[in-house]
mmCIF file of C-alpha atoms in Angstrom:
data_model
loop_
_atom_site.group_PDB
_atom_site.id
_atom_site.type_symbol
_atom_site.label_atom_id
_atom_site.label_comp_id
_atom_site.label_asym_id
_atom_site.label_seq_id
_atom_site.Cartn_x
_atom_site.Cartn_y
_atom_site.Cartn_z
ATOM 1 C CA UNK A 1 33.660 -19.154 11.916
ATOM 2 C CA UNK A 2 33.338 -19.981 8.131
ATOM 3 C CA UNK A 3 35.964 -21.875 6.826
ATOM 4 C CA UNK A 4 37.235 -20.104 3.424
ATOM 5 C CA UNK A 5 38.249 -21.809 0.661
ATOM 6 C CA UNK A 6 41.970 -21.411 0.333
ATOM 7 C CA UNK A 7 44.228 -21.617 -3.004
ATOM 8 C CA UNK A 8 47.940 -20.470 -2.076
ATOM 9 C CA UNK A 9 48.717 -21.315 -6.000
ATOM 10 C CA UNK A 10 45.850 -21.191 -7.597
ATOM 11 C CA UNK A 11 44.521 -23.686 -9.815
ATOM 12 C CA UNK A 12 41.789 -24.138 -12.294
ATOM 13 C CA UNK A 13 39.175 -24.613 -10.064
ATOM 14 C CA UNK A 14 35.418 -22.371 -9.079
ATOM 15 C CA UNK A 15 35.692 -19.284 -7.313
ATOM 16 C CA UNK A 16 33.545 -19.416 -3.898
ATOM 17 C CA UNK A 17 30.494 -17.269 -4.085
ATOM 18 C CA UNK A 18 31.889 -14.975 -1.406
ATOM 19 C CA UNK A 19 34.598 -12.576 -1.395
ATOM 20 C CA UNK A 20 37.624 -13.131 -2.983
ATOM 21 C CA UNK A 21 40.765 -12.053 -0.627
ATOM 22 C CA UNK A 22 43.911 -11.742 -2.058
ATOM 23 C CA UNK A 23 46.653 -11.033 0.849
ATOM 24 C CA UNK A 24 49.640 -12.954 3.057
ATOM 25 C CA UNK A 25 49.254 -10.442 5.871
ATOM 26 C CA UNK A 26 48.011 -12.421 8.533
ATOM 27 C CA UNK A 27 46.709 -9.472 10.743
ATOM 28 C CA UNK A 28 44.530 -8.653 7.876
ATOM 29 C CA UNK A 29 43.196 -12.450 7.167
ATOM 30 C CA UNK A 30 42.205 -12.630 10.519
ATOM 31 C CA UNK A 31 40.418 -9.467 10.407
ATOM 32 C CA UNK A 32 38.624 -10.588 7.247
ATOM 33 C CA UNK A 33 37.717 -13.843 8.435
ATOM 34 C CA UNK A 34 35.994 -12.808 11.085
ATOM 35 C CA UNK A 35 33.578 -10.235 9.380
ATOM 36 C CA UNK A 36 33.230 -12.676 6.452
ATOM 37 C CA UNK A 37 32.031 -15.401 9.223
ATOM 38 C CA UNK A 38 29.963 -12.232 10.697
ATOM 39 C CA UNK A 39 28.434 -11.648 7.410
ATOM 40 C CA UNK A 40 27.688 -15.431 7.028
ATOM 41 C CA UNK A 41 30.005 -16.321 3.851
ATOM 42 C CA UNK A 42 32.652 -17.918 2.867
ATOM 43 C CA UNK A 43 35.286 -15.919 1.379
ATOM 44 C CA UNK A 44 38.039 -17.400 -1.373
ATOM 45 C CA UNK A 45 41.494 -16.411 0.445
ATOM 46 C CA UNK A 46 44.103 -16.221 -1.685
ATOM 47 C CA UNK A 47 48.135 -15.693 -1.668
ATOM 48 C CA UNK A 48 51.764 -15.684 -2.700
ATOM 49 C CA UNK A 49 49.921 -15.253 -6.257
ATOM 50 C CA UNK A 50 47.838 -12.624 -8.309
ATOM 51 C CA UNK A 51 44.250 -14.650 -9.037
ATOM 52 C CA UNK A 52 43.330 -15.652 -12.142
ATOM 53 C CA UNK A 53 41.641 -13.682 -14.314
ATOM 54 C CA UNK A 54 38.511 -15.666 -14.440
ATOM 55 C CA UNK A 55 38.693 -15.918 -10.339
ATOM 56 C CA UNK A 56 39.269 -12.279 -10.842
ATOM 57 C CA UNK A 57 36.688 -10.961 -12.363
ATOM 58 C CA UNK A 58 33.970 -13.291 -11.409
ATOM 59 C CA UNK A 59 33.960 -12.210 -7.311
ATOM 60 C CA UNK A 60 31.379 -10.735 -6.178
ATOM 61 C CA UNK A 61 33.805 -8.205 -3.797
ATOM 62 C CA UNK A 62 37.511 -8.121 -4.063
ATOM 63 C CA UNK A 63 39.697 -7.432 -0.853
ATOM 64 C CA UNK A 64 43.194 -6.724 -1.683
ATOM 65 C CA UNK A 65 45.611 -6.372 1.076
ATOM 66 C CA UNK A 66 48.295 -3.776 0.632
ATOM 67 C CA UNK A 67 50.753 -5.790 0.502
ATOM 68 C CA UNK A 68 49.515 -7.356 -2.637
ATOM 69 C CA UNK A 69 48.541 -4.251 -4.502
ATOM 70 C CA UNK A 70 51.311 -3.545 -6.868
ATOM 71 C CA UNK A 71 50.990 -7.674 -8.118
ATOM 72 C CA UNK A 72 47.199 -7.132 -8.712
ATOM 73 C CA UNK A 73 47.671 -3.984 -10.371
ATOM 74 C CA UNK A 74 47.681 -5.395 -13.789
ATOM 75 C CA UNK A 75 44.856 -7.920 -13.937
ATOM 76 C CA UNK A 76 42.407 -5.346 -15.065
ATOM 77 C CA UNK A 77 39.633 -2.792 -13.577
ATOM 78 C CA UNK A 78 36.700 -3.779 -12.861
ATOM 79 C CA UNK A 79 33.962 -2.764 -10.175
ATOM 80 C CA UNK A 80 33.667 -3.964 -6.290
ATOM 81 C CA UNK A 81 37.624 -3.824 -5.832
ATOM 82 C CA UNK A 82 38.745 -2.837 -2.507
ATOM 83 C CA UNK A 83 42.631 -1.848 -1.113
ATOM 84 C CA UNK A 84 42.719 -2.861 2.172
ATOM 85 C CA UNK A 85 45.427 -1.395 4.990
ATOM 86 C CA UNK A 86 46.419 -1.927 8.669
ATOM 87 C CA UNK A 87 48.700 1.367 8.544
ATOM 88 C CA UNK A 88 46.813 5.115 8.698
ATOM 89 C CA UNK A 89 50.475 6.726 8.035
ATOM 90 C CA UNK A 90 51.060 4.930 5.047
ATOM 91 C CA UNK A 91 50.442 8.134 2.100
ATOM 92 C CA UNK A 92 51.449 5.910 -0.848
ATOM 93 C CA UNK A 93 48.572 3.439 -0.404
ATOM 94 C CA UNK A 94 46.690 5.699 -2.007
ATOM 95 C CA UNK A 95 48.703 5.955 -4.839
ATOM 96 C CA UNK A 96 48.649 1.700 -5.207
ATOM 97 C CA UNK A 97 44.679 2.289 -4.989
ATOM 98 C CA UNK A 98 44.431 4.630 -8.365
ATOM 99 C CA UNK A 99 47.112 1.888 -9.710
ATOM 100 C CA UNK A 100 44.904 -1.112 -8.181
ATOM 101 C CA UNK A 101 41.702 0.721 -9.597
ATOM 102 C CA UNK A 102 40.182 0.452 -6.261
ATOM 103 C CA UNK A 103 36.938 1.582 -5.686
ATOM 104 C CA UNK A 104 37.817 2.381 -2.022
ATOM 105 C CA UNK A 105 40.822 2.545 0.501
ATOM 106 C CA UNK A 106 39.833 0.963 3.791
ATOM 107 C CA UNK A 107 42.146 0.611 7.075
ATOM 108 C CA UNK A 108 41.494 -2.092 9.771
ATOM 109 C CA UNK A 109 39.798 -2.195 12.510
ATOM 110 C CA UNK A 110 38.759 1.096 11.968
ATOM 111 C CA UNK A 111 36.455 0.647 9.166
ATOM 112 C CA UNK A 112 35.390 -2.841 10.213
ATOM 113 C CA UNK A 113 31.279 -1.818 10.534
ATOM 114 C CA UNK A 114 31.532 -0.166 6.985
ATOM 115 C CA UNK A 115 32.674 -3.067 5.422
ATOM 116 C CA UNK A 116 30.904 -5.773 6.971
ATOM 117 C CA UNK A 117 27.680 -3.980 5.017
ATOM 118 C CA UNK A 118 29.549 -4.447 2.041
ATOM 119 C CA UNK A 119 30.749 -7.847 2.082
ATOM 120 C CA UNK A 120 27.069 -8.731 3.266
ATOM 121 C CA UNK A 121 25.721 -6.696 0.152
ATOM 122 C CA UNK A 122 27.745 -9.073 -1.950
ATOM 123 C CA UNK A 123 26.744 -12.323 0.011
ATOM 124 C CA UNK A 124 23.043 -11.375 -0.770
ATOM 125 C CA UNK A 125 24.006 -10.578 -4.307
ATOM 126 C CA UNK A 126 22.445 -6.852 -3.667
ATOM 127 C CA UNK A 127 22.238 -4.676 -6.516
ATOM 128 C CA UNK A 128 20.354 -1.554 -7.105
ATOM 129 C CA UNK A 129 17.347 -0.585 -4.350
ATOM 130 C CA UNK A 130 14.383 -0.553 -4.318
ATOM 131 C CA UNK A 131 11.963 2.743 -4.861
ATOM 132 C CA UNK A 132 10.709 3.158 -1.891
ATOM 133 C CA UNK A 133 7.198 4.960 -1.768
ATOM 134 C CA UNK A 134 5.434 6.161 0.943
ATOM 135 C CA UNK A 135 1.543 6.651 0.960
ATOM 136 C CA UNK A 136 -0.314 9.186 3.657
ATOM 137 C CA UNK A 137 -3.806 10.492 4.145
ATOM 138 C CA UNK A 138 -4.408 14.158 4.046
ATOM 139 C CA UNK A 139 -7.002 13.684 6.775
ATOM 140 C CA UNK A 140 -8.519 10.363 8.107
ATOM 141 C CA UNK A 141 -10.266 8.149 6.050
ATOM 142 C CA UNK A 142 -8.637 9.446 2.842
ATOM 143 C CA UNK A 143 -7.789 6.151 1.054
ATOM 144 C CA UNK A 144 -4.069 6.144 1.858
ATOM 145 C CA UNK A 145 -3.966 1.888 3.085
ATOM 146 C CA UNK A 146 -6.072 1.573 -0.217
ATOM 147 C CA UNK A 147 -3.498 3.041 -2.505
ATOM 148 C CA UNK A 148 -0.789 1.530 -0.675
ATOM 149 C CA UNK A 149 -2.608 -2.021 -1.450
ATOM 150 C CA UNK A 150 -3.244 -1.128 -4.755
ATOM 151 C CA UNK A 151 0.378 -0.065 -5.785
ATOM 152 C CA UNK A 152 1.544 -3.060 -4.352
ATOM 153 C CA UNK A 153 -0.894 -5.296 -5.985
ATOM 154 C CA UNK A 154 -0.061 -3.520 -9.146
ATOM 155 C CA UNK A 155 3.892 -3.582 -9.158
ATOM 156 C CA UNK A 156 3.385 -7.600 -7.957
ATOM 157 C CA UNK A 157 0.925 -8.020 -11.323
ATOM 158 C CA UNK A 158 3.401 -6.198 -13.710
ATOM 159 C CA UNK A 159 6.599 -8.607 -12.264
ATOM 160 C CA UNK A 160 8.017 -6.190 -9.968
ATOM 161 C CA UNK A 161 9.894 -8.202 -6.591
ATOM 162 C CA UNK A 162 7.227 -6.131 -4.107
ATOM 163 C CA UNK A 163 7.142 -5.174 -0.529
ATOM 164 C CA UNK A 164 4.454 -3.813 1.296
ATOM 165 C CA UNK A 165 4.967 -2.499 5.198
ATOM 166 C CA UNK A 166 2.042 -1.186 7.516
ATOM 167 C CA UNK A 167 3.733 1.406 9.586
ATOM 168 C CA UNK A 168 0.306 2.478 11.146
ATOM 169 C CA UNK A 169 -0.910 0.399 14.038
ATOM 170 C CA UNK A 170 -4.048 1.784 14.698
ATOM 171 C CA UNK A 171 -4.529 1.134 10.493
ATOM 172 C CA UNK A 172 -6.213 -1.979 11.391
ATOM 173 C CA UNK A 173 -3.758 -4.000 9.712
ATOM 174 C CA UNK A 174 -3.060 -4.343 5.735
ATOM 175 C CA UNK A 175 -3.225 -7.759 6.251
ATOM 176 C CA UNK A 176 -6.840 -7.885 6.497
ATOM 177 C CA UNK A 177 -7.171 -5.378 3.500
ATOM 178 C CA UNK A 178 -5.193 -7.972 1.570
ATOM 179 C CA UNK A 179 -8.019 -10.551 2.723
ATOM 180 C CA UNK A 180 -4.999 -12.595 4.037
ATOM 181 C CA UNK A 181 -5.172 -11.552 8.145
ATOM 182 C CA UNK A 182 -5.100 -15.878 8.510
ATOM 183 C CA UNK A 183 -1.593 -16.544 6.533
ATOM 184 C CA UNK A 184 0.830 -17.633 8.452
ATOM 185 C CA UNK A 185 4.507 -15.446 8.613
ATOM 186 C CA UNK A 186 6.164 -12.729 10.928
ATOM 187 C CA UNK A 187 4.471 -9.157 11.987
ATOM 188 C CA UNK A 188 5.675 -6.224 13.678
ATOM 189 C CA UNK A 189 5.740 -7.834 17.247
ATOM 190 C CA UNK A 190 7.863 -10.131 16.310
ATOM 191 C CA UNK A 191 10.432 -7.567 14.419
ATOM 192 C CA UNK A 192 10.036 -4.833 17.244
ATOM 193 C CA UNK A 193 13.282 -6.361 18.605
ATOM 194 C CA UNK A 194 15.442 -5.686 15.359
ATOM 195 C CA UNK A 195 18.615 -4.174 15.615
ATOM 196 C CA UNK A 196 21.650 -3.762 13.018
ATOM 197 C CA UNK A 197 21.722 -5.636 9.403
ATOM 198 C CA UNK A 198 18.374 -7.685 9.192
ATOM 199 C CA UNK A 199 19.172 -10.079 6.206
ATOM 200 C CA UNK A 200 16.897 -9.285 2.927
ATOM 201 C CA UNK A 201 16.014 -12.648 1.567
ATOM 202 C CA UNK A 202 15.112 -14.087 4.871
ATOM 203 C CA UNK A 203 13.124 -11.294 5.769
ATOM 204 C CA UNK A 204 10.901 -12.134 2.620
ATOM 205 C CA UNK A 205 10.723 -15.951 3.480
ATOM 206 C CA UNK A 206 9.589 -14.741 6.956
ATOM 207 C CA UNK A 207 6.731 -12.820 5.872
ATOM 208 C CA UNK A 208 3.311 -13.391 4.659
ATOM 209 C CA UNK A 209 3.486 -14.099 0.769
ATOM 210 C CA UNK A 210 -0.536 -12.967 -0.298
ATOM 211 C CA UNK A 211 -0.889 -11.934 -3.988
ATOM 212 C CA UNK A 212 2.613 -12.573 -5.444
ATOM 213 C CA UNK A 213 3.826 -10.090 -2.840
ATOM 214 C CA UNK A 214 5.303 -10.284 0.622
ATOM 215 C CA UNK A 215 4.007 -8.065 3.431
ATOM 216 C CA UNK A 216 4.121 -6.845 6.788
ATOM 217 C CA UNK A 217 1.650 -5.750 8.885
ATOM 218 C CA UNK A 218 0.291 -5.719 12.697
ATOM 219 C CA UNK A 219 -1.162 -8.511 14.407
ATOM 220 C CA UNK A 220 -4.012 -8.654 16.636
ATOM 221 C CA UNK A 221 -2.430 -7.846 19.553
ATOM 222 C CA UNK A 222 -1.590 -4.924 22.298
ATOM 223 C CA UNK A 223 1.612 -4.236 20.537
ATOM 224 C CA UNK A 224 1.146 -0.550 19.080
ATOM 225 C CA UNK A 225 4.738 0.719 18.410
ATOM 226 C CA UNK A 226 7.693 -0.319 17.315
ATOM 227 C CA UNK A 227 11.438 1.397 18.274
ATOM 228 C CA UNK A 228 13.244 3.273 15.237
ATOM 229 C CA UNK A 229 16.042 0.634 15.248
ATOM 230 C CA UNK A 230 14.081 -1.755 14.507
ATOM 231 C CA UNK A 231 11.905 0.233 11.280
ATOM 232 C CA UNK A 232 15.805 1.401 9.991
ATOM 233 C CA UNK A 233 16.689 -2.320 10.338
ATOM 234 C CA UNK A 234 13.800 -4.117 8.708
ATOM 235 C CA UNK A 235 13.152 -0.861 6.009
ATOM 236 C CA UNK A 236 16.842 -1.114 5.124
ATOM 237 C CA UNK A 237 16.674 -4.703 5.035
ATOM 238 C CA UNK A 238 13.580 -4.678 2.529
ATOM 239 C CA UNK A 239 15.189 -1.992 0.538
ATOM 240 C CA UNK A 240 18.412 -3.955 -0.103
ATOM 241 C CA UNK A 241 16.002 -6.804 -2.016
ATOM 242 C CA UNK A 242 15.420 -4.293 -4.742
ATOM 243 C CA UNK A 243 12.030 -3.850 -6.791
ATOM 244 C CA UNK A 244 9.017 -1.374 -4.664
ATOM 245 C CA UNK A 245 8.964 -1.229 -1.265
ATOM 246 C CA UNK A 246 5.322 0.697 -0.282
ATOM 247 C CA UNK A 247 4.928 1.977 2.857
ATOM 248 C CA UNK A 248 1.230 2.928 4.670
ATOM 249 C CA UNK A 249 2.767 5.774 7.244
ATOM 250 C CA UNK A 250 0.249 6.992 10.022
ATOM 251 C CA UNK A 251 -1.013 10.978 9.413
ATOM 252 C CA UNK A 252 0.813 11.152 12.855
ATOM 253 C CA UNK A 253 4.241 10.467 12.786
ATOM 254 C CA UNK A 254 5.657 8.836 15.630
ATOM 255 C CA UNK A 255 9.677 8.010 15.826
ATOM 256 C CA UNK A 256 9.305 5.162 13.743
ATOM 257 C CA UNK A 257 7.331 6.372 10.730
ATOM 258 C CA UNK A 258 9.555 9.085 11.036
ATOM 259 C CA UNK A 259 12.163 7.058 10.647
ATOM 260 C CA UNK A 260 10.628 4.689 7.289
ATOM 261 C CA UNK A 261 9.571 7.987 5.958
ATOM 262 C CA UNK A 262 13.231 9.143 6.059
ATOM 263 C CA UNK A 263 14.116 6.258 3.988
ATOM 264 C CA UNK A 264 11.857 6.485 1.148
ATOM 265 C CA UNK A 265 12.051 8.103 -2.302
ATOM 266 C CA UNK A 266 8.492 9.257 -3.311
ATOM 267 C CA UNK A 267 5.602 9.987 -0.996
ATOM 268 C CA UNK A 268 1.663 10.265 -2.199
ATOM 269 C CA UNK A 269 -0.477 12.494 0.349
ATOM 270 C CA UNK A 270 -3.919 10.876 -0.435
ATOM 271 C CA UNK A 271 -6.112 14.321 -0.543
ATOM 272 C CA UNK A 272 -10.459 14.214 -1.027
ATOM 273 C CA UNK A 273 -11.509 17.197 -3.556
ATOM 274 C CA UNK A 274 -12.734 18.907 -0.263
ATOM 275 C CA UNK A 275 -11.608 21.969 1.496
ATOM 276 C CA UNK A 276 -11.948 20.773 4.859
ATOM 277 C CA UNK A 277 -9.095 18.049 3.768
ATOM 278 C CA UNK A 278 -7.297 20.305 1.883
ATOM 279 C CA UNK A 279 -7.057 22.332 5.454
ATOM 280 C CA UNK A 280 -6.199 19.060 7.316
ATOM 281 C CA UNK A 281 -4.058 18.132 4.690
ATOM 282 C CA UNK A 282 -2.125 20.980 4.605
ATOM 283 C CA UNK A 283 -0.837 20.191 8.484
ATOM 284 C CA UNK A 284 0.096 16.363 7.060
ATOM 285 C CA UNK A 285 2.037 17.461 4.360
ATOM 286 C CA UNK A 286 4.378 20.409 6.615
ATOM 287 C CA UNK A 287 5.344 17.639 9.244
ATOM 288 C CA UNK A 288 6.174 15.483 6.048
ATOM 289 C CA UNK A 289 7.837 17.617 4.200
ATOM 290 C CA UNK A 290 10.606 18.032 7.083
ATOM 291 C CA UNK A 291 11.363 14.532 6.118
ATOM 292 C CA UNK A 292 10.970 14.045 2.960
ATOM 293 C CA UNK A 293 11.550 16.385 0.014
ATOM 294 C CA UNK A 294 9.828 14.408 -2.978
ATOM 295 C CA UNK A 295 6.065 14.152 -1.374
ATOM 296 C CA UNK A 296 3.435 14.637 -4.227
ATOM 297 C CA UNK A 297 -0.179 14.998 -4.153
ATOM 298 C CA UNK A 298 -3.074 12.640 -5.404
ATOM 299 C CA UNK A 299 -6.523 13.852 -5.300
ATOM 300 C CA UNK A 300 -9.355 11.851 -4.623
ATOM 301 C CA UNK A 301 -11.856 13.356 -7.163
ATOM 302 C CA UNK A 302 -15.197 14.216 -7.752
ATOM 303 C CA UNK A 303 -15.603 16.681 -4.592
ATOM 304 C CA UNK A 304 -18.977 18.190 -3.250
ATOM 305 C CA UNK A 305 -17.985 21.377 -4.902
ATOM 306 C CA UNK A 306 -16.291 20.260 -7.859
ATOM 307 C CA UNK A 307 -12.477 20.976 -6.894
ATOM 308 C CA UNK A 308 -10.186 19.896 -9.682
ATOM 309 C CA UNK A 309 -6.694 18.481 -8.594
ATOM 310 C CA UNK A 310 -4.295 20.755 -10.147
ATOM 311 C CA UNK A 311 -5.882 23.507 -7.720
ATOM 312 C CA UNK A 312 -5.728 21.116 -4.612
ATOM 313 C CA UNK A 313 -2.105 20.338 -5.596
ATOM 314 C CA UNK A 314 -1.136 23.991 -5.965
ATOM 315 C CA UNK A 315 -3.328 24.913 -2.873
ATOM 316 C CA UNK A 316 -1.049 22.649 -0.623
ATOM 317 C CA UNK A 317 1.916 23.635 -2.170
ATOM 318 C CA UNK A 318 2.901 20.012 -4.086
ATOM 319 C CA UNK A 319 2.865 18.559 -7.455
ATOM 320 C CA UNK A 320 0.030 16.609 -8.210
ATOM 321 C CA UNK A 321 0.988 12.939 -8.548
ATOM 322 C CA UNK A 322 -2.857 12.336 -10.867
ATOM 323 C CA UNK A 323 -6.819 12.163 -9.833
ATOM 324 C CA UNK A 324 -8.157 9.300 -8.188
ATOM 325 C CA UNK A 325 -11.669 8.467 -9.191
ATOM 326 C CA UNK A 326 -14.203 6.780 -7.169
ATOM 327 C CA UNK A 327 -14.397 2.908 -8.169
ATOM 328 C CA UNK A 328 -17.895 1.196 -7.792
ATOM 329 C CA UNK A 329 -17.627 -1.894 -5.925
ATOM 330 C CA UNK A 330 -14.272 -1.508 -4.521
ATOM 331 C CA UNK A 331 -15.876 -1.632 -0.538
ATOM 332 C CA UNK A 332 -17.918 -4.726 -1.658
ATOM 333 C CA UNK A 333 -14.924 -6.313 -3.021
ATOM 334 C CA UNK A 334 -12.781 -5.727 -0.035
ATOM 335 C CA UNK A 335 -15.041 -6.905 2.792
ATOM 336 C CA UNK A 336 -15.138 -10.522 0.280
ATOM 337 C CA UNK A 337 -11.594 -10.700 0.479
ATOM 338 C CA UNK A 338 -10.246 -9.030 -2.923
ATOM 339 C CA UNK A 339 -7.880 -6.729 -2.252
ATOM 340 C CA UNK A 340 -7.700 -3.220 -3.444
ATOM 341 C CA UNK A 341 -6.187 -2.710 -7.005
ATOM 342 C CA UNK A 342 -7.057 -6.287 -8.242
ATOM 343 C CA UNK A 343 -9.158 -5.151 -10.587
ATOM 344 C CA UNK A 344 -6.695 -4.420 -13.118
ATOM 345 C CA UNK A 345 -8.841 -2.357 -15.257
ATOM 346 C CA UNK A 346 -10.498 0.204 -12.370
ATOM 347 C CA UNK A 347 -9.474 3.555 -12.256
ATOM 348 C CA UNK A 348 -7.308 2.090 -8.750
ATOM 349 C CA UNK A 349 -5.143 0.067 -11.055
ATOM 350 C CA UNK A 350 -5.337 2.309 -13.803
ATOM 351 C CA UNK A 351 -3.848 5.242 -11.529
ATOM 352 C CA UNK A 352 -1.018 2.771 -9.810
ATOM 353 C CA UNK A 353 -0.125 1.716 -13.877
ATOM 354 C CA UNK A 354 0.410 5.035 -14.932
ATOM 355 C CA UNK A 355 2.576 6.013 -11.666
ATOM 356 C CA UNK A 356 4.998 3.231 -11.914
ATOM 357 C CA UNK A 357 5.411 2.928 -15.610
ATOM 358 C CA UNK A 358 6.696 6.289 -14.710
ATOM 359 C CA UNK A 359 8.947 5.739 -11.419
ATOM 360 C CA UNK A 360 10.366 2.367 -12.231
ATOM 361 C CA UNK A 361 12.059 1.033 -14.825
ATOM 362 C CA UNK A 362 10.550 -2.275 -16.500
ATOM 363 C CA UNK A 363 10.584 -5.565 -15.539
ATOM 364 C CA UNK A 364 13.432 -8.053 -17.452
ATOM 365 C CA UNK A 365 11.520 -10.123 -19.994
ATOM 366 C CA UNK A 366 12.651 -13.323 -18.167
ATOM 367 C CA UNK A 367 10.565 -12.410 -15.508
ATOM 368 C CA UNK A 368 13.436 -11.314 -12.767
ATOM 369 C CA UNK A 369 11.629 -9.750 -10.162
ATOM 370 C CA UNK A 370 9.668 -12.274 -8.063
ATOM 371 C CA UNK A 371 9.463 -12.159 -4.217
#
C-alpha cells in the first residue's frame, strides 16, 4: 500500500501530487488508502485542521470526509471537491455538500469502483478526451486504413498527442501501412487479455512510436479477435490521454469493433463515386448507424460515371464529410515505406487538414500535445 504523506497540523510544506484527504474518521482513511494504493498514488491525508489554502487549491482531487465538512466550508470553491460519507441515512450531508461546494456526494463502500476512476483520472493528470474518430469502408478496398493513416499522420504533423488503433485483423496490419511492421512495442495479442482501467501513459510507452504518433495494430500471428473487455479497456485507456484517437473498424463488425465504435465521436464511411459501393455502402452505414449517431460520408471522387459527393451523401442518407481525390503516387509511396498522408500538400493531407481544423480545437503554442 502507498504510504501517504501525512500533516495532522499542517505546515508550510508541498502538497503530494495525489489526492488531498482531509478527514479523522478512520473507517473512511482506511477506505481511501486502499483505493489510493489501488490507483497507484500517494494521497496527502490530512486532519484535526482545515488545509491551507495553497494545499487547498493546488490538489489535483479533494476528498473531504463528512465529518470535516462544515470546517472546510469556508476555504473557497473550486473544482474536483468531493464530500465523502459512511452513513446512507444521513439527509443533511447533502446540505454540507452545497455548503462544501462539492462537486459530488459519495458514500463508502458503495461507491468505491466510481471513485477509484476518479482518483486515477487525477493521478494521470487527465483532462479533457480525446475526439475519437472512427474510419470504415463502404465496400472493400475503399481507402478506409488509408484515411485512418492519413488523419493520424496529419493530427501528429499539426502537434496533436495522436493515437491510431487497427481494429480490423484481417486489415493486414496498419503497422505495415505506416512502413514501421519492424518497431518494436505491444499489439493486440498482447492486450487481448485487458480487463478494467488500463493506465493511459503507459499504454503509449508500450506501443510502437512511428511518425510522432503511437499505434496499435496486429501482429503476424493467428490471433484474429480480441474480447470487448479488452477494446473498452485499452479504447478508454487511449481516450483518457486526450488529443485524436483514430480508429480503422472492419466493414463487419464483430463484438469488439462494436464495442470501439460505441466509444467514438465522429465516424467517416469511406464511399468510391460508384453505385455498386453506394449499394454496398448503404448496408455498412445501417449496421453503423445503430452505434453511432454522428457517422458522415467521404466520397472517393472521380467515379466511372461522374457521381458528385453531395448526391452519394444524400443517396446513403449522411452528411458528406468532403471529396477525396485520387493522389498520384500514393501506392508507390506506400510499398517504399512512406506512409499515407505524409505528403502534406496531396489532396490526402489536404482533406485530413480541413477535417480537423474543423473537429479539434488547436494545438497550445508551446507545443502541448506530444505522444
Amino acid at each position: 500500500m502507498s504510504t501517504p504523506t501525512t500533516d495532522r497540523h499542517p505546515a508550510d510544506r508541498p502538497a503530494s501530487s495525489g489526492p488531498l484527504i482531509v478527514t479523522e474518521d478512520e473507517t473512511l482513511v482506511e477506505h481511501l488508502l486502499r483505493l489510493c494504493a489501488a490507483a497507484g498514488t500517494d494521497p496527502h491525508l490530512l486532519g484535526g485542521a482545515p488545509p491551507s489554502r495553497d494545499l487547498w487549491e493546488s490538489a489535483p482531487l479533494v476528498l473531504v470526509g463528512d465529518d470535516q465538512a462544515e470546517r472546510c466550508a469556508g476555504l473557497g470553491r473550486r473544482a474536483g471537491v468531493l464530500l465523502l460519507g459512511l452513513d446512507l441515512d444521513d439527509c443533511e450531508v447533502w446540505v454540507r455538500a452545497v455548503q462544501l461546494g462539492a462537486e459530488h456526494v459519495l458514500f463508502l463502500p458503495d461507491a468505491q469502483a466510481w471513485l477509484l476512476d476518479r482518483i486515477a483520472d487525477a493521478a494521470e493528470g487527465v483532462g479533457p478526451p480525446a475526439l475519437t474518430v472512427a474510419v470504415l469502408g463502404g465496400r472493400g478496398g475503399a481507402g478506409a486504413s488509408t484515411l485512418a493513416c492519413a488523419l493520424a499522420i496529419t493530427a501528429a504533423r499539426a502537434g496533436h498527442r495522436t493515437m491510431l488503433i487497427d481494429a480490423d485483423p484481417l486489415g493486414g496490419g496498419l503497422d505495415v501501412l505506416l512502413g514501421g511492421e519492424g518497431t518494436g512495442g505491444l499489439r493486440w495479442p498482447d492486450l487481448a487479455g485487458s480487463r478494467g482501467r488500463v493506465n493511459g501513459a503507459e499504454l503509449a510507452k508500450a506501443l510502437p512510436e512511428l511518425h510522432h504518433l503511437t499505434a496499435l495494430s496486429w501482429d503476424r500471428g493467428d490471433t484474429l479477435t480480441v474480447p470487448p473487455e479488452a477494446m473498452r479497456s485499452v479504447l478508454a485507456a487511449a481516450r483518457r490521454r486526450g488529443g485524436l484517437v483514430v480508429l480503422d473498424l472492419p466493414r463487419h463488425l464483430d463484438s469488439a469493433a462494436g464495442q470501439a465504435l460505441e466509444q467514438a465521436d465522429t465516424g467517416l464511411l469511406v464511399v468510391p463515386a460508384e453505385l455498386r459501393a453506394m449499394a454496398a455502402a448503404d448496408r455498412v452505414s445501417s449496421a453503423a448507424r445503430m452505434r453511432l449517431s454522428d457517422l458522415r460520408a467521404v466520397v472517393r471522387v472521380p467515379g466511372p460515371a461522374g457521381l458528385a459527393g453531395p448526391e452519394i451523401a444524400r443517396g446513403l442518407g449522411l452528411r458528406l464529410a468532403g471529396e477525396l481525390p485520387q493522389e498520384p503516387g500514393l501506392g508507390i509511396d506506400v510499398e517504399r515505406g512512406a506512409p499515407p498522408g505524409i505528403r502534406a500538400k496531396g489532396p490526402l493531407a489536404r482533406f485530413c487538414s480541413s477535417f480537423l481544423d474543423e473537429a479539434m480545437p488547436p494545438v497550445a503554442a508551446d507545443g502541448g500535445g506530444g505522444l
